[in-house]
Structure formats: structure tokens, C-alpha cells
Coordinates of C-alpha atoms in Angstrom, one line a residue:
Chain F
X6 CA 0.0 0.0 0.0
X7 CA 1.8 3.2 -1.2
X8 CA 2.4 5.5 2.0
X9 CA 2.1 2.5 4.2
X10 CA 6.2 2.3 4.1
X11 CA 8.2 4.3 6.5
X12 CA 9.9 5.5 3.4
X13 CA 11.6 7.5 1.9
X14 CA 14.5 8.6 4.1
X15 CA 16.5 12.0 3.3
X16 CA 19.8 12.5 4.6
X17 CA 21.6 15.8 5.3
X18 CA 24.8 17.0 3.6
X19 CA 27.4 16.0 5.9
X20 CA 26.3 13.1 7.3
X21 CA 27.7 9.7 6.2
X22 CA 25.4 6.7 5.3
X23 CA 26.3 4.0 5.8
X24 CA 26.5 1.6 2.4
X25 CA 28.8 -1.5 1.7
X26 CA 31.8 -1.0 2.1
X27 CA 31.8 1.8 4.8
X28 CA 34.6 2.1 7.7
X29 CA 33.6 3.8 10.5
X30 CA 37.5 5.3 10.8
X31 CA 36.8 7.1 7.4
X32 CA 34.3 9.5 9.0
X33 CA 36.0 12.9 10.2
X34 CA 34.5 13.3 13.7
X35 CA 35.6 17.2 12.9
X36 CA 33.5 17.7 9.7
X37 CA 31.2 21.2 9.7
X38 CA 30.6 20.7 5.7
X39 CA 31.9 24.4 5.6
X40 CA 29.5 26.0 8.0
X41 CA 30.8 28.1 11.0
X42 CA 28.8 28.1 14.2
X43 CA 26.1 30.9 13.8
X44 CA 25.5 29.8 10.3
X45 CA 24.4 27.0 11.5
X46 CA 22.5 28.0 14.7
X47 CA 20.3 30.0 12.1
X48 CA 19.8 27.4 10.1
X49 CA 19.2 25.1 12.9
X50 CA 16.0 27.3 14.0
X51 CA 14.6 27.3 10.0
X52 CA 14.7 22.8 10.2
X53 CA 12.8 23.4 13.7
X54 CA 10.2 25.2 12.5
X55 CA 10.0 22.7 9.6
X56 CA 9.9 19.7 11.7
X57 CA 7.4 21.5 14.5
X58 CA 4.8 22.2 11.5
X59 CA 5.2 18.5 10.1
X60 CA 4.8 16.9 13.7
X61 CA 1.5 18.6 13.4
X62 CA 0.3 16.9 10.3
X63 CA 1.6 13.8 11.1
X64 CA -0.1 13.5 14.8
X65 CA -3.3 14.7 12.8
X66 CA -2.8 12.5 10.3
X67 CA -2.4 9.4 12.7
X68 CA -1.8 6.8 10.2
X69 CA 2.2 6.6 10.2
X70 CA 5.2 7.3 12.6
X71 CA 9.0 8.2 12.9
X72 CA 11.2 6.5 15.3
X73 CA 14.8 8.3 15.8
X74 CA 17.2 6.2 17.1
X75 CA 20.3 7.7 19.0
X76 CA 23.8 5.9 19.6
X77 CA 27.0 7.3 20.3
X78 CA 30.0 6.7 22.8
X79 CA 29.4 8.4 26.6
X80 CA 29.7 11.7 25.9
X81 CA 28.9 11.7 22.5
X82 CA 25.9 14.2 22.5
X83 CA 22.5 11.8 22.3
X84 CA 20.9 14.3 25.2
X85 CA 21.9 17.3 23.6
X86 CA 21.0 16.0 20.2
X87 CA 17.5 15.4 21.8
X88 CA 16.7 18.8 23.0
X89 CA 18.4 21.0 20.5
X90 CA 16.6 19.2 18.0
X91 CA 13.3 18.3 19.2
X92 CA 12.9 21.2 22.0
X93 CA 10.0 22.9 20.5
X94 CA 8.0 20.1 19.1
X95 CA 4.6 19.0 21.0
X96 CA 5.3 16.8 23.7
X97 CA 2.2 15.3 23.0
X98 CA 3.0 14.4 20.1
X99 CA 6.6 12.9 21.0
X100 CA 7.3 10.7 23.4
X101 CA 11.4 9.9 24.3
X102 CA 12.6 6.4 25.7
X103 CA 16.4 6.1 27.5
X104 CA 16.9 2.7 28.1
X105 CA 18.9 2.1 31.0
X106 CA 20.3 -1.5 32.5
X107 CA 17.4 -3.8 31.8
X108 CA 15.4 -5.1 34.8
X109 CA 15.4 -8.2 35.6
X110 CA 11.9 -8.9 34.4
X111 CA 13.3 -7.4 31.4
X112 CA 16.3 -10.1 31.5
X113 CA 13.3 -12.8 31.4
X114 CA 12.6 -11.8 27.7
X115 CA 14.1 -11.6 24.5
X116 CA 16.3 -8.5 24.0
X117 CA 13.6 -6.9 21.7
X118 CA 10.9 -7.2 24.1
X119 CA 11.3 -4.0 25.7
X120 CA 12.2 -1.8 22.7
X121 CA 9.0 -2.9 21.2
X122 CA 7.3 -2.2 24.0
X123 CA 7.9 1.8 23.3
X124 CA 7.7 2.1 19.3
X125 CA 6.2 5.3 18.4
X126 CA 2.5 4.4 17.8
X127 CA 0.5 6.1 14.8
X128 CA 0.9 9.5 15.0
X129 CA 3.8 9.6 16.7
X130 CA 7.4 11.0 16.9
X131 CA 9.6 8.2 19.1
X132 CA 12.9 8.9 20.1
X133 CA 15.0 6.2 21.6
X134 CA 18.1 7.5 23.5
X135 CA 20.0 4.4 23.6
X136 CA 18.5 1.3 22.0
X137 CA 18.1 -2.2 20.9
X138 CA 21.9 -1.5 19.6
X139 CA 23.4 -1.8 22.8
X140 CA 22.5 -5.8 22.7
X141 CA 25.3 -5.8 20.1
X142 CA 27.2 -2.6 21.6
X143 CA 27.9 -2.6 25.5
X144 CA 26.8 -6.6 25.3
X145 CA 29.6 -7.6 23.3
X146 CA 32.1 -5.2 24.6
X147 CA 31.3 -6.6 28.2
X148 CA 31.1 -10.2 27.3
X149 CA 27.7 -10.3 28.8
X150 CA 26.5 -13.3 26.6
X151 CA 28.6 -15.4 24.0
X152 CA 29.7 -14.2 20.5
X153 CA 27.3 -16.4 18.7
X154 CA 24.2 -15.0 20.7
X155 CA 25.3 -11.4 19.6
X156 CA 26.5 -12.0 16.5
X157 CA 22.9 -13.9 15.6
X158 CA 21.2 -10.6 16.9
X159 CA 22.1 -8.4 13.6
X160 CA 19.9 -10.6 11.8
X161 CA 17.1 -10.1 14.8
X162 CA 17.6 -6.3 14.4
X163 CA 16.7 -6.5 11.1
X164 CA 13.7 -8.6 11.2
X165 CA 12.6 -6.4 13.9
X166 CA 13.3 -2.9 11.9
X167 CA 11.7 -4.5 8.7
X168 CA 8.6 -5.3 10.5
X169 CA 8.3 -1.9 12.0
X170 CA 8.9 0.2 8.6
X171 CA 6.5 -2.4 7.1
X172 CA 3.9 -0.9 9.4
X173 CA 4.0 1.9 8.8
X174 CA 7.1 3.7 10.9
X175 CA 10.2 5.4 9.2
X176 CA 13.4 4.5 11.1
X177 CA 15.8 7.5 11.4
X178 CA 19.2 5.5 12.9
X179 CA 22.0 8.3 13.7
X180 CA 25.3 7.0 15.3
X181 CA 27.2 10.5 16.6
X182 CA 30.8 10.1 16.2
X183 CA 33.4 12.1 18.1
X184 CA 37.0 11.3 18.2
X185 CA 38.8 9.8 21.3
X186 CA 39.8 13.6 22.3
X187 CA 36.6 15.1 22.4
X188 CA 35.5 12.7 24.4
X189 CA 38.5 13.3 26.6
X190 CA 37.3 17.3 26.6
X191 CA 33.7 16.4 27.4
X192 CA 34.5 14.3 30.4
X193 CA 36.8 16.8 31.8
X194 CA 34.1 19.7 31.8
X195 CA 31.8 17.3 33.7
X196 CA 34.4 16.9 36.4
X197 CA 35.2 20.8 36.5
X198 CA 31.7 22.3 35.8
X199 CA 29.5 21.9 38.8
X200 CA 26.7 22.6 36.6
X201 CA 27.7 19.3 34.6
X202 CA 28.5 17.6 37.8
X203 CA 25.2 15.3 37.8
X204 CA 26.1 13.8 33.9
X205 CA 29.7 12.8 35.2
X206 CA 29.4 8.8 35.7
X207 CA 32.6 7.6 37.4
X208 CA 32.1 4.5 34.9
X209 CA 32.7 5.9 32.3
X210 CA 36.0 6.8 32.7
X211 CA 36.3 2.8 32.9
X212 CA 34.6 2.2 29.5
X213 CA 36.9 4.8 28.0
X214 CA 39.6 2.0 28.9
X215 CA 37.4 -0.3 26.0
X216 CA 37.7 2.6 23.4
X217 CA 39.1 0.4 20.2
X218 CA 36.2 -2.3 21.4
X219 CA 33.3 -0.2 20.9
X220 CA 34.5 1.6 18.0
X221 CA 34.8 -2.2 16.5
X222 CA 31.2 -2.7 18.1
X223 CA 29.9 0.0 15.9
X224 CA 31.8 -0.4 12.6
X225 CA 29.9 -3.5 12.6
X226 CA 26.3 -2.8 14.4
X227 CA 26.3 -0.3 11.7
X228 CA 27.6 -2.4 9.0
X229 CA 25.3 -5.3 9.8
X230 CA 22.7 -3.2 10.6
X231 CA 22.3 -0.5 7.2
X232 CA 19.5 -1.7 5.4
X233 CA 17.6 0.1 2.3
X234 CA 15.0 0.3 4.4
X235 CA 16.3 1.3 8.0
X236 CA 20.0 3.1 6.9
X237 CA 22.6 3.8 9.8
X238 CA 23.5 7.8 9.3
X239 CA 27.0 8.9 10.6
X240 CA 26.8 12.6 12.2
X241 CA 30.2 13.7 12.4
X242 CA 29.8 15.0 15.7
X243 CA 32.8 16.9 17.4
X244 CA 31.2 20.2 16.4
X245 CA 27.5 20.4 18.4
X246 CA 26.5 22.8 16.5
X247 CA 27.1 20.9 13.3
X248 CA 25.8 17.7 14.4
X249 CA 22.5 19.6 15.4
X250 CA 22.2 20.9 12.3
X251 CA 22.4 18.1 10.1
X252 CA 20.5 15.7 12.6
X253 CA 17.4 18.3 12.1
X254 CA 17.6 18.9 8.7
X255 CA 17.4 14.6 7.9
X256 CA 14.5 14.9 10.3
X257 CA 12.9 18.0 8.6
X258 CA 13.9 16.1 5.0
X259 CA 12.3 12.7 6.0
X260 CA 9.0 14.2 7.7
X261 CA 8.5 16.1 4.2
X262 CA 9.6 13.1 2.3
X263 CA 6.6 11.3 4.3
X264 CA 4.3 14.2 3.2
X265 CA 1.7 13.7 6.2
X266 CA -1.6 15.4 5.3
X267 CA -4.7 16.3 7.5
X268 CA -7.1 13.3 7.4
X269 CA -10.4 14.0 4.9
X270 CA -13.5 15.6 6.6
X271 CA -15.9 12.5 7.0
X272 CA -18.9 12.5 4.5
X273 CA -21.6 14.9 5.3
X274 CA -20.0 16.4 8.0
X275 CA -20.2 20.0 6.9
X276 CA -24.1 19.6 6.7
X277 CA -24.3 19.2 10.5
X278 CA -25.9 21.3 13.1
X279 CA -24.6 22.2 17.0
X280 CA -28.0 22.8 18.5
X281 CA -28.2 25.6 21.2
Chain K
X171 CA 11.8 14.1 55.0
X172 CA 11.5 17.9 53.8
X173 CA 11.5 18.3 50.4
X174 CA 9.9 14.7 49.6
X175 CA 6.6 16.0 49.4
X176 CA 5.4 17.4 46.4
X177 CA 4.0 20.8 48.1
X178 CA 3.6 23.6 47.9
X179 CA 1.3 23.9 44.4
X180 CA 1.0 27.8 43.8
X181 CA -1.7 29.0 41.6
X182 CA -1.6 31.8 39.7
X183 CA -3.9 34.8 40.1
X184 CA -7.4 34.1 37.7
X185 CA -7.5 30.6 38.7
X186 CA -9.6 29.6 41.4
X187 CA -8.5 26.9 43.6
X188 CA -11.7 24.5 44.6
X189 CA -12.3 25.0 48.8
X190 CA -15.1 23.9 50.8
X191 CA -18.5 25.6 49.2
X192 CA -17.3 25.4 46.0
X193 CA -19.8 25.7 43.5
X194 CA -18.7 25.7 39.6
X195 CA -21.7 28.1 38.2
X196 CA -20.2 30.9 40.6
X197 CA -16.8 31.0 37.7
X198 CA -16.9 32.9 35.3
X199 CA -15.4 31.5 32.0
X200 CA -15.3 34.3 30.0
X201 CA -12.7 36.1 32.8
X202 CA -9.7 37.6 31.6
X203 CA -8.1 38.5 34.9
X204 CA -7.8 42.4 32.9
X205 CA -5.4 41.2 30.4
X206 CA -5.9 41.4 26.9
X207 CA -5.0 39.3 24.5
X208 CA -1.2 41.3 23.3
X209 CA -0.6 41.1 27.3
X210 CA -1.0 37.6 27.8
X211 CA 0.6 36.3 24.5
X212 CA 3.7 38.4 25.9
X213 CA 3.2 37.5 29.7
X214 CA 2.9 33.8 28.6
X215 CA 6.9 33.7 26.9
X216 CA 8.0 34.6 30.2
X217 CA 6.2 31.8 31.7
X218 CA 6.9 29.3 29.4
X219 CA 10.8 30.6 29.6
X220 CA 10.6 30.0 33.7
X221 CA 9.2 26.6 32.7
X222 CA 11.8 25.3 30.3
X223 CA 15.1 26.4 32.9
X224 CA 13.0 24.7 35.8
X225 CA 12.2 21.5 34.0
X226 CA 16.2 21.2 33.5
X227 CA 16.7 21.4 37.3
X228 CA 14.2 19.4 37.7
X229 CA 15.4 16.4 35.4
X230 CA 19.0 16.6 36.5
X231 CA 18.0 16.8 40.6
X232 CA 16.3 13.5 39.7
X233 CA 14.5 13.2 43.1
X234 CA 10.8 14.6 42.9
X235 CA 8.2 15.1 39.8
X236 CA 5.1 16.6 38.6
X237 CA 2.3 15.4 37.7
X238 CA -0.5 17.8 35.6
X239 CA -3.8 16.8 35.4
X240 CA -6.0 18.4 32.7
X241 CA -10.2 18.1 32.5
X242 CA -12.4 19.6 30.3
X243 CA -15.4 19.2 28.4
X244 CA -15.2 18.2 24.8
X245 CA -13.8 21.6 23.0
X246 CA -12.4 22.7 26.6
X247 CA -8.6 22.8 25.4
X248 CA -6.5 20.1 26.6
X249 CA -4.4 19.6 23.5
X250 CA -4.3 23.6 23.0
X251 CA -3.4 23.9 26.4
X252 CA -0.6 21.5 26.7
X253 CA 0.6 23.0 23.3
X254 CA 0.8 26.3 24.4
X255 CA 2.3 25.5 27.7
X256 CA 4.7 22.7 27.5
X257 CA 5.9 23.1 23.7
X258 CA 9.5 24.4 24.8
X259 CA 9.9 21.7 27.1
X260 CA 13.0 18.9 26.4
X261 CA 10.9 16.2 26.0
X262 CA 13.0 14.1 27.2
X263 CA 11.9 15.2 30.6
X264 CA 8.3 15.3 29.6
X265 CA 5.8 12.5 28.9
X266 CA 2.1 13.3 28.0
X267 CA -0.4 10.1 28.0
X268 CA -3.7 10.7 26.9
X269 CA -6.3 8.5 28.1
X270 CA -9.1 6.8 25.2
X271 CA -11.4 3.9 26.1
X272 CA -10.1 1.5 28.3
X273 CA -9.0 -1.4 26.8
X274 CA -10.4 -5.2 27.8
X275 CA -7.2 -5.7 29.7
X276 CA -7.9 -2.6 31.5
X277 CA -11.0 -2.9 32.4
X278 CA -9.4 -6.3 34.0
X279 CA -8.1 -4.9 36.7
X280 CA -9.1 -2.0 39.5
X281 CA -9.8 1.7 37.9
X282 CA -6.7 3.5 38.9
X283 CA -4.2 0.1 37.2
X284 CA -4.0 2.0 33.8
X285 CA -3.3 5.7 35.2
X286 CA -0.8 4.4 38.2
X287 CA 1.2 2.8 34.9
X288 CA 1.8 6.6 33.4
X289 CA 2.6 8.7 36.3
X290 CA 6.0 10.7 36.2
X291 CA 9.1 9.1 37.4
X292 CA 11.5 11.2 39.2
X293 CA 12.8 14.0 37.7
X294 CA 10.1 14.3 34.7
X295 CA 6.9 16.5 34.4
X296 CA 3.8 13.9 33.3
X297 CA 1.0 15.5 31.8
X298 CA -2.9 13.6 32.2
X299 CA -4.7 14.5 29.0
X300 CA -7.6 13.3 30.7
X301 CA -7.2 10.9 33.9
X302 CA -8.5 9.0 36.4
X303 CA -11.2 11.2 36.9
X304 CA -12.5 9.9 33.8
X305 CA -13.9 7.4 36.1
X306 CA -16.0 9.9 38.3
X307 CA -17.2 11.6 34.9
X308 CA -18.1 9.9 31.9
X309 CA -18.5 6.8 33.8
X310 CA -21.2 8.3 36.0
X311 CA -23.0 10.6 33.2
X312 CA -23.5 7.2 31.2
X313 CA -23.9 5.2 33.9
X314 CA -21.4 2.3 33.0
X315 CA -21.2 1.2 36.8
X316 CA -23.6 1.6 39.4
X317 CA -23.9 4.9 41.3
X318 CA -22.5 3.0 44.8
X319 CA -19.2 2.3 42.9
X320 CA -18.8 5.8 41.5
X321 CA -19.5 7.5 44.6
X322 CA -17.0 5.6 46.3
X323 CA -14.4 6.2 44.5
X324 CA -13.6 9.9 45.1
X325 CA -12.3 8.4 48.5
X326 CA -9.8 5.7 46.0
X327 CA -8.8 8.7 44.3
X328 CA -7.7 10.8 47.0
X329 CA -5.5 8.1 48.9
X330 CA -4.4 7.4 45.5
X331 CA -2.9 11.2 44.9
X332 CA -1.7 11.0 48.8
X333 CA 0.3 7.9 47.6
X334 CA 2.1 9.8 44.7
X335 CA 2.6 13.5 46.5
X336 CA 3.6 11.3 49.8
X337 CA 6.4 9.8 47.3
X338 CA 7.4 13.1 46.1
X339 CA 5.1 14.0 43.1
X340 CA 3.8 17.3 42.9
X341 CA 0.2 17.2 41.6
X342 CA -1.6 20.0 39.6
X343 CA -5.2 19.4 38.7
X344 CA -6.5 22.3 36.0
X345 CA -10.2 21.9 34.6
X346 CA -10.4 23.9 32.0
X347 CA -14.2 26.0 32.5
X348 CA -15.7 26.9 29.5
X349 CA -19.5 28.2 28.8
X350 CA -22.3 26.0 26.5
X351 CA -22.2 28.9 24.5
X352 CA -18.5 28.6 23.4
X353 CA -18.6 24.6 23.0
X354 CA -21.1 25.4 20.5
X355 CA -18.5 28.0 18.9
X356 CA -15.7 25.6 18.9
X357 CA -18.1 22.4 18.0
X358 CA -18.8 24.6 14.7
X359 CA -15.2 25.9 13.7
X360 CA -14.7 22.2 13.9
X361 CA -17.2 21.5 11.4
X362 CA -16.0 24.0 9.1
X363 CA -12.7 24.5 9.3
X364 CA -11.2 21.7 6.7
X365 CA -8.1 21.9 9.0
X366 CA -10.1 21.5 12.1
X367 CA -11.8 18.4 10.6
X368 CA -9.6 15.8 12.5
X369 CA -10.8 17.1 15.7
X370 CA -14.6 16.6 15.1
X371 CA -15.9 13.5 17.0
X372 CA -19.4 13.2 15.8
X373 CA -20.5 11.4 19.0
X374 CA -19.5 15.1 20.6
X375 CA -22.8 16.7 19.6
X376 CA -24.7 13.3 21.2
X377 CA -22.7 14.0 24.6
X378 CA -23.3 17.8 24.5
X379 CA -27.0 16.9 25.0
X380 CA -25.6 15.9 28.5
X381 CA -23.9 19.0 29.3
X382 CA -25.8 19.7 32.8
X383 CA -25.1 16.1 33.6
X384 CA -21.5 16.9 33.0
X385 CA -21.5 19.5 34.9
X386 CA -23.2 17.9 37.8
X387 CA -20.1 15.5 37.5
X388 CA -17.3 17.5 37.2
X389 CA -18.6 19.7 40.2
X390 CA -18.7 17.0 43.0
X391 CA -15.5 15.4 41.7
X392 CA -14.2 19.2 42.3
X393 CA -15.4 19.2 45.5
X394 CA -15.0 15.4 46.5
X395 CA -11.5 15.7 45.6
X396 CA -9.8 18.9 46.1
X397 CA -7.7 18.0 49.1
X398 CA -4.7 20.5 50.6
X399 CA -2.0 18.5 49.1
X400 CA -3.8 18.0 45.4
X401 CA -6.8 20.9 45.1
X402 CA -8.5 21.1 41.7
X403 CA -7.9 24.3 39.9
X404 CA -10.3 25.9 38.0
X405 CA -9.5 27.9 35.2
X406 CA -11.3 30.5 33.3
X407 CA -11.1 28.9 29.6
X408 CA -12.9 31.1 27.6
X409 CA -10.3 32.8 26.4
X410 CA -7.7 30.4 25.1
X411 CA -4.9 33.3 25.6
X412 CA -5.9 33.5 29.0
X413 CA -6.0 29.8 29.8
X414 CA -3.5 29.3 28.6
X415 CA -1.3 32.0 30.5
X416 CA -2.6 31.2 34.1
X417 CA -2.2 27.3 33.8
X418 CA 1.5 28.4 32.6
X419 CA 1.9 30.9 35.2
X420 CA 1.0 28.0 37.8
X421 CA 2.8 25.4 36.0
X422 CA 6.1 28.0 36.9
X423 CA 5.2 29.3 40.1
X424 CA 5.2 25.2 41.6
X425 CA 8.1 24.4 39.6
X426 CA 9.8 27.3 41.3
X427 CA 8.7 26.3 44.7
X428 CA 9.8 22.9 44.5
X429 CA 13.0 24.9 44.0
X430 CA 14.6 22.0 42.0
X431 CA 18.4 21.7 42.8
X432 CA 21.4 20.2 40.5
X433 CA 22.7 17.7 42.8
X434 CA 25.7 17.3 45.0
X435 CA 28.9 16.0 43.1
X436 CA 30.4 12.9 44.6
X437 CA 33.2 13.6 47.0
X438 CA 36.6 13.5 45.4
X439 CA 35.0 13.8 41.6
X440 CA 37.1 17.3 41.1
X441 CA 40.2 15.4 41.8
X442 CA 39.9 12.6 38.7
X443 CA 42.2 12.5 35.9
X444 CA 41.0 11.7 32.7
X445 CA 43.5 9.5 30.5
X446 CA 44.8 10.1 27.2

């Protein structure tokens, strides 16, 4: 059924998808595709108002969704990401996800089970902050179960993603990439900034120990994972203002590309009278 | 503990908070408070600013939440007002559930299951596009359960909202007064407004018939339920610029008396090294 597909997705200048072939370590963390910072701040508020006036056509319209899906390194920006790109957008219309350590009840399942749990239903913009990708990401890295039950999970992901997008949801996948450095940077202003103070996880100064393993993790959850349907798009990320930018503007580009209208009036429905 | 409770809820001038001898015919919907409608559009960007910095404290103090309750006859403004009020927001730190027909699993289990499910964890503001005083309203006017299990559960209700500000949410309960006379207004833009089309429900102009019914309804659950820790507001809602200004103006004034705080860094965190 034409429109029933989560497609077309429209990616930014600037941000990398991922086809075969790709290596993550070919993607310039530093990359601004020429902009300087209040260029793009400007241009960052023109793909808000885009995406705030298509939310409203696609919650009226109530027949597809979009599901963003953030993964990066600690420190890599998803939080930021979030709110300089979706600040401004009806909550009502958008409902965010940050998957944490799973419960144990959660543990009883299969990995998908809670992810699916909190898809975007019609209507909807869903963002997850963190996602089914850390089953192949923080799992692997950590040795939490045995290579051959990660390794069979690519294949799961993609059954998964194809069964969403065949329903009716576009999958917007963005891996933010910083380099080792930055990350180095962005750790040390949460330990001097008080005002930063509460993001500073004392792990994570462990998992920066694992660096090579999870940029290994991702070449291939985003290699594995890069479908026609459900593409992996790498935000060169080093530059925030950058990364919002083009982030937005493949939001703004896919909610267009999806074309959500306002629902027909039903029949007869103009010939009706509101009595006193 | 101080601080665990959600108090103090501070309402903003125009509203008026439900106390003993309530009676909902003695508000005026059409009140403006002696703004007009340039005032109020201005007055309410200052609120919503006060908003959006308090909803960051409050997400990264991570101890306490807020829980907004919105009622309203059909047309009242629900959506408009959550738009107008909490668009700005991060919505990572903001989850809006709106309530439709209870499902068969629902209706399974006791009446609050499905609302206790969707209050705010700590550190997010949750907004009740109608609630559980559904079950007190259009459960009574159409008599779907007998009048003894209605009645008795204004009492459920209230120790349920003691449960949640005992456990550190902040409750706000707005209904959203407007006159017979306006609903007609609204009901027709609906009808001829091709934009407005998605918001007609035909079976509104069958429950309009019951508006004094409604009324009835919502002013006992008023009364029944407007407790010192979790009153009822009432707000003038008439005017859509003022509605929308006063249940902003409250919104700000409880988040800033919560007084929201960054939290504490861990002892010794200034004294960490990151490595290369």
C-alpha cells in the first residue's frame, strides 16, 4: 500500500550513510561541511520550525510514525542532540525512551521485548536515547553473553526494523561520532563544571579504557545493521552545533519526504448542526 | 523528609483553587483576569521561559516530579493547552499520555491500574490528557457502573494522589471552564474548518445533550477531591490566551517552589584524571 512504508528517508549534507563498504575510521569526527557556528545555529532554528509544522500533520494525520534512534559513545551528544533538535516540538506528540540497564523482568525476555514495548505508535514521533543496539554494543564489549548470541542478533535487528517500517514507521538510525579527544574534553568539563557535575558517571572513565572495542562494536552494528530500508547515518559529531544541524535537517527532510496530510473531513460532515 | 513531598502547588492569580463551598456556576469562564489578549501572548513567553530552565533542574536533581492533570469538556482545550504550555519543554523530561477507552485488559483490573502505569518518574513532568477522573465523569453521566461504585471512589482517588505527593510528586489538577455557549463556537469551527476536521468527533454533539449532567459531574468530583495536598484548579477557559497564560503561570510558580536543585557531586570527583 503506497504510504504505508516508513519511506523515503533523506539525509543531510554532511552526514555519512552507511552503504557496503563503509569504515567507520573514514568518517571525520571534525567535519562542519563548511558552516561556521552561527550559520548553522540560524539554520538550525529554519529545520525546527520545519519539523514542528510536520509533527502537526503527522499527529493529525495518525496513520504513520517516525522513530529516531540515538547511539554514540558516553559523551557523545544523544541528550543534547535530543533537546536542540526536538525542543520545541509538542510533547504530545513525542514521546522519548532512555533505556537504561534492563530489569530483571526485562532479562526474562528476548532483547527486543522491551524496545518494542515503546515504538512510536500512529501518529507519533519516538525517540529512543539508547536502543536495541546496545544488545550488540555494550553486550559484546562486556562479554555479557557469548559471541554467537550477539552476532545472531544483527539478523534479529533487522527482522525487527523490517517489520516496524513495514507498518507503517520510518526509522531514522544516527550514530554521533566524536573522536577519542573530544571525548577526553567532554569528560573533563563534567568533572570541573559543577553545573555538569550530575552527567559525570565515574564509569565511564572505565569504558573509556574499551575505546578500540566499541568503535569495533559499531563499525559492525552499523555495517550489519544498514539496510535500504532502516539506513545507519554517521553525524560527524565533534562540532555540536554541526551535528544539530544536520541531525534536524534529515529529520525535517524525512518528515517532508513522508508528506503527512490532515485526514479528509468525514462525509456529510459540513451539513451538520450544533444545536443551542 | 523535607522536600519529599510534592508541596507547595502555587496558583496563579485568575484561577480559582476549589475550597469547601465550591460551586462551579459561581466562575466565570469568560474572565480575563484584565489582560488582553497582546498582554497575555507576551506574559505567557516569560512563563513558558521560567518553565523550560525549571524542567532542566528538575530532570538533572532527579529526586521529585510533577504530575499535571488536565479536564475539560469536549472543546475545553486540553491539547491547545498542553501545546501552548509545555511546547518548549525537552521532551526528554516530559511524557504526555492521553487517556481513550479503556481497553479489555484494563478494564481487567481495579480503575486507577492503567493511570498508576503513566505517572511521572523522578525528575520528569507527566502530563494527564484526561485521567482517572474519567472514572467519576463519563463513567457516572453514562452510567457504566452503578452509582455506589462511582460514589466511592472519590475516597480511591484521594488516597491514591496522597500515595504519589507522599512519594514526592507534585500534583496540579487544572479543569479547563468553559460556557455552553463557546462549545457550540468551537463544536462549529470544527465543522467548518477543513483543518479542524480531524478534531470533530461526531458522538460530541450526542454528549453535548448531556452537558448539565457533565457539569453535575465534574462539580462533585471538584469538591469530592480537592484535598490540601492535590486541590483542583479551576480555570477561566474562555479565552484560550488566557487559559492558557494562568495554567503556565501555575505550572512555573510550583516548579519554582519545589526549587529544583542540580545535585551534589560525589566527594573527590574534582580530583579525577581523565587519561589520554
Amino acid at each position: 500500500m503506497p504510504g504505508m512504508s516508513g519511506l523515503p528517508v533523506r539525509a543531510a549534507a554532511g552526514i555519512v550513510t552507511v552503504t557496503p563498504g563503509f569504515r567507520l575510521a573514514d568518517v571525520d569526527p571534525d567535519a562542519d561541511g563548511g558552516f561556521d557556528k552561527a550559520e548553522a545555529k540560524a539554520a538550525l532554528d529554519v529545520e525546527r520550525a520545519r519539523i514542528q509544522a510536520l509533527q502537526e500533520r503527522l499527529y493529525a494525520e495518525r496513520r504513520r510514525s517516525l522513530l529516531v534512534v540515538l547511539q554514540a559513545i558516553d559523551t557523545g551528544g544523544k541528550d543534547g542532540t535530543i533537546r536542540a533538535v526536538l525542543q520545541g516540538v509538542n510533547p504530545q506528540g513525542c514521546a522519548v525512551t532512555s533505556f537504561k540497564v534492563p530489569s530483571a523482568e526485562e532479562l526474562d525476555h528476548d532483547f527486543l521485548w522491551r524496545y518494542h514495548a515503546k515504538v512510536p505508535g500512529r501518529g507519533m514521533i519516538g525517540v529512543f536515547n539508547r536502543s536495541h543496539y546496545e544488545d550488540v554494543l555494550v553486550v559484546r564489549v562486556k562479554g555479557l553473553v557469548p559471541e554467537e548470541v550477539w552476532r545472531a542478533r544483527y539478523d534479529r535487528i533487522n527482522d525487527f526494523e523490517r517489520l516496524l517500517t513495514a507498518s507503517g514507521t520510518t526509522i531514522l538510525k544516527f550514530f554521533l561520532h566524536i573522536s577519542k579527544a573530544e571525548q577526553k574534553a567532554r569528560l573533563e568539563a563534567r568533572i570541573e563544571d559543577p553545573e555538569k557535575h550530575w552527567k559525570f558517571d565515574p564509569a565511564d572513565l572505565v569504558e573509556r579504557k574499551s575505546w578500540d572495542a566499541y568503535q569495533a562494536a559499531f563499525g559492525d552494528a552499523l555495517t550489519q545493521c544498514s539496510t535500504p530500508d532502516a539506513p545507519w547515518h554517521v553525524v560527524p559529531a565533534n562540532r555540536k552545533w554541526f551535528r544539530n544541524l544536520v541531525v534536524a535537517r534529515t529529520v525535517a527532510d524525512t518528515l517532508e519526504a513522508m508528506d503527512p496530510r490532515y485526514p479528509e473531513a468525514a462525509k456529510g460532515i459540513t451539513d451538520l448542526k450544533v444545536p443551542d
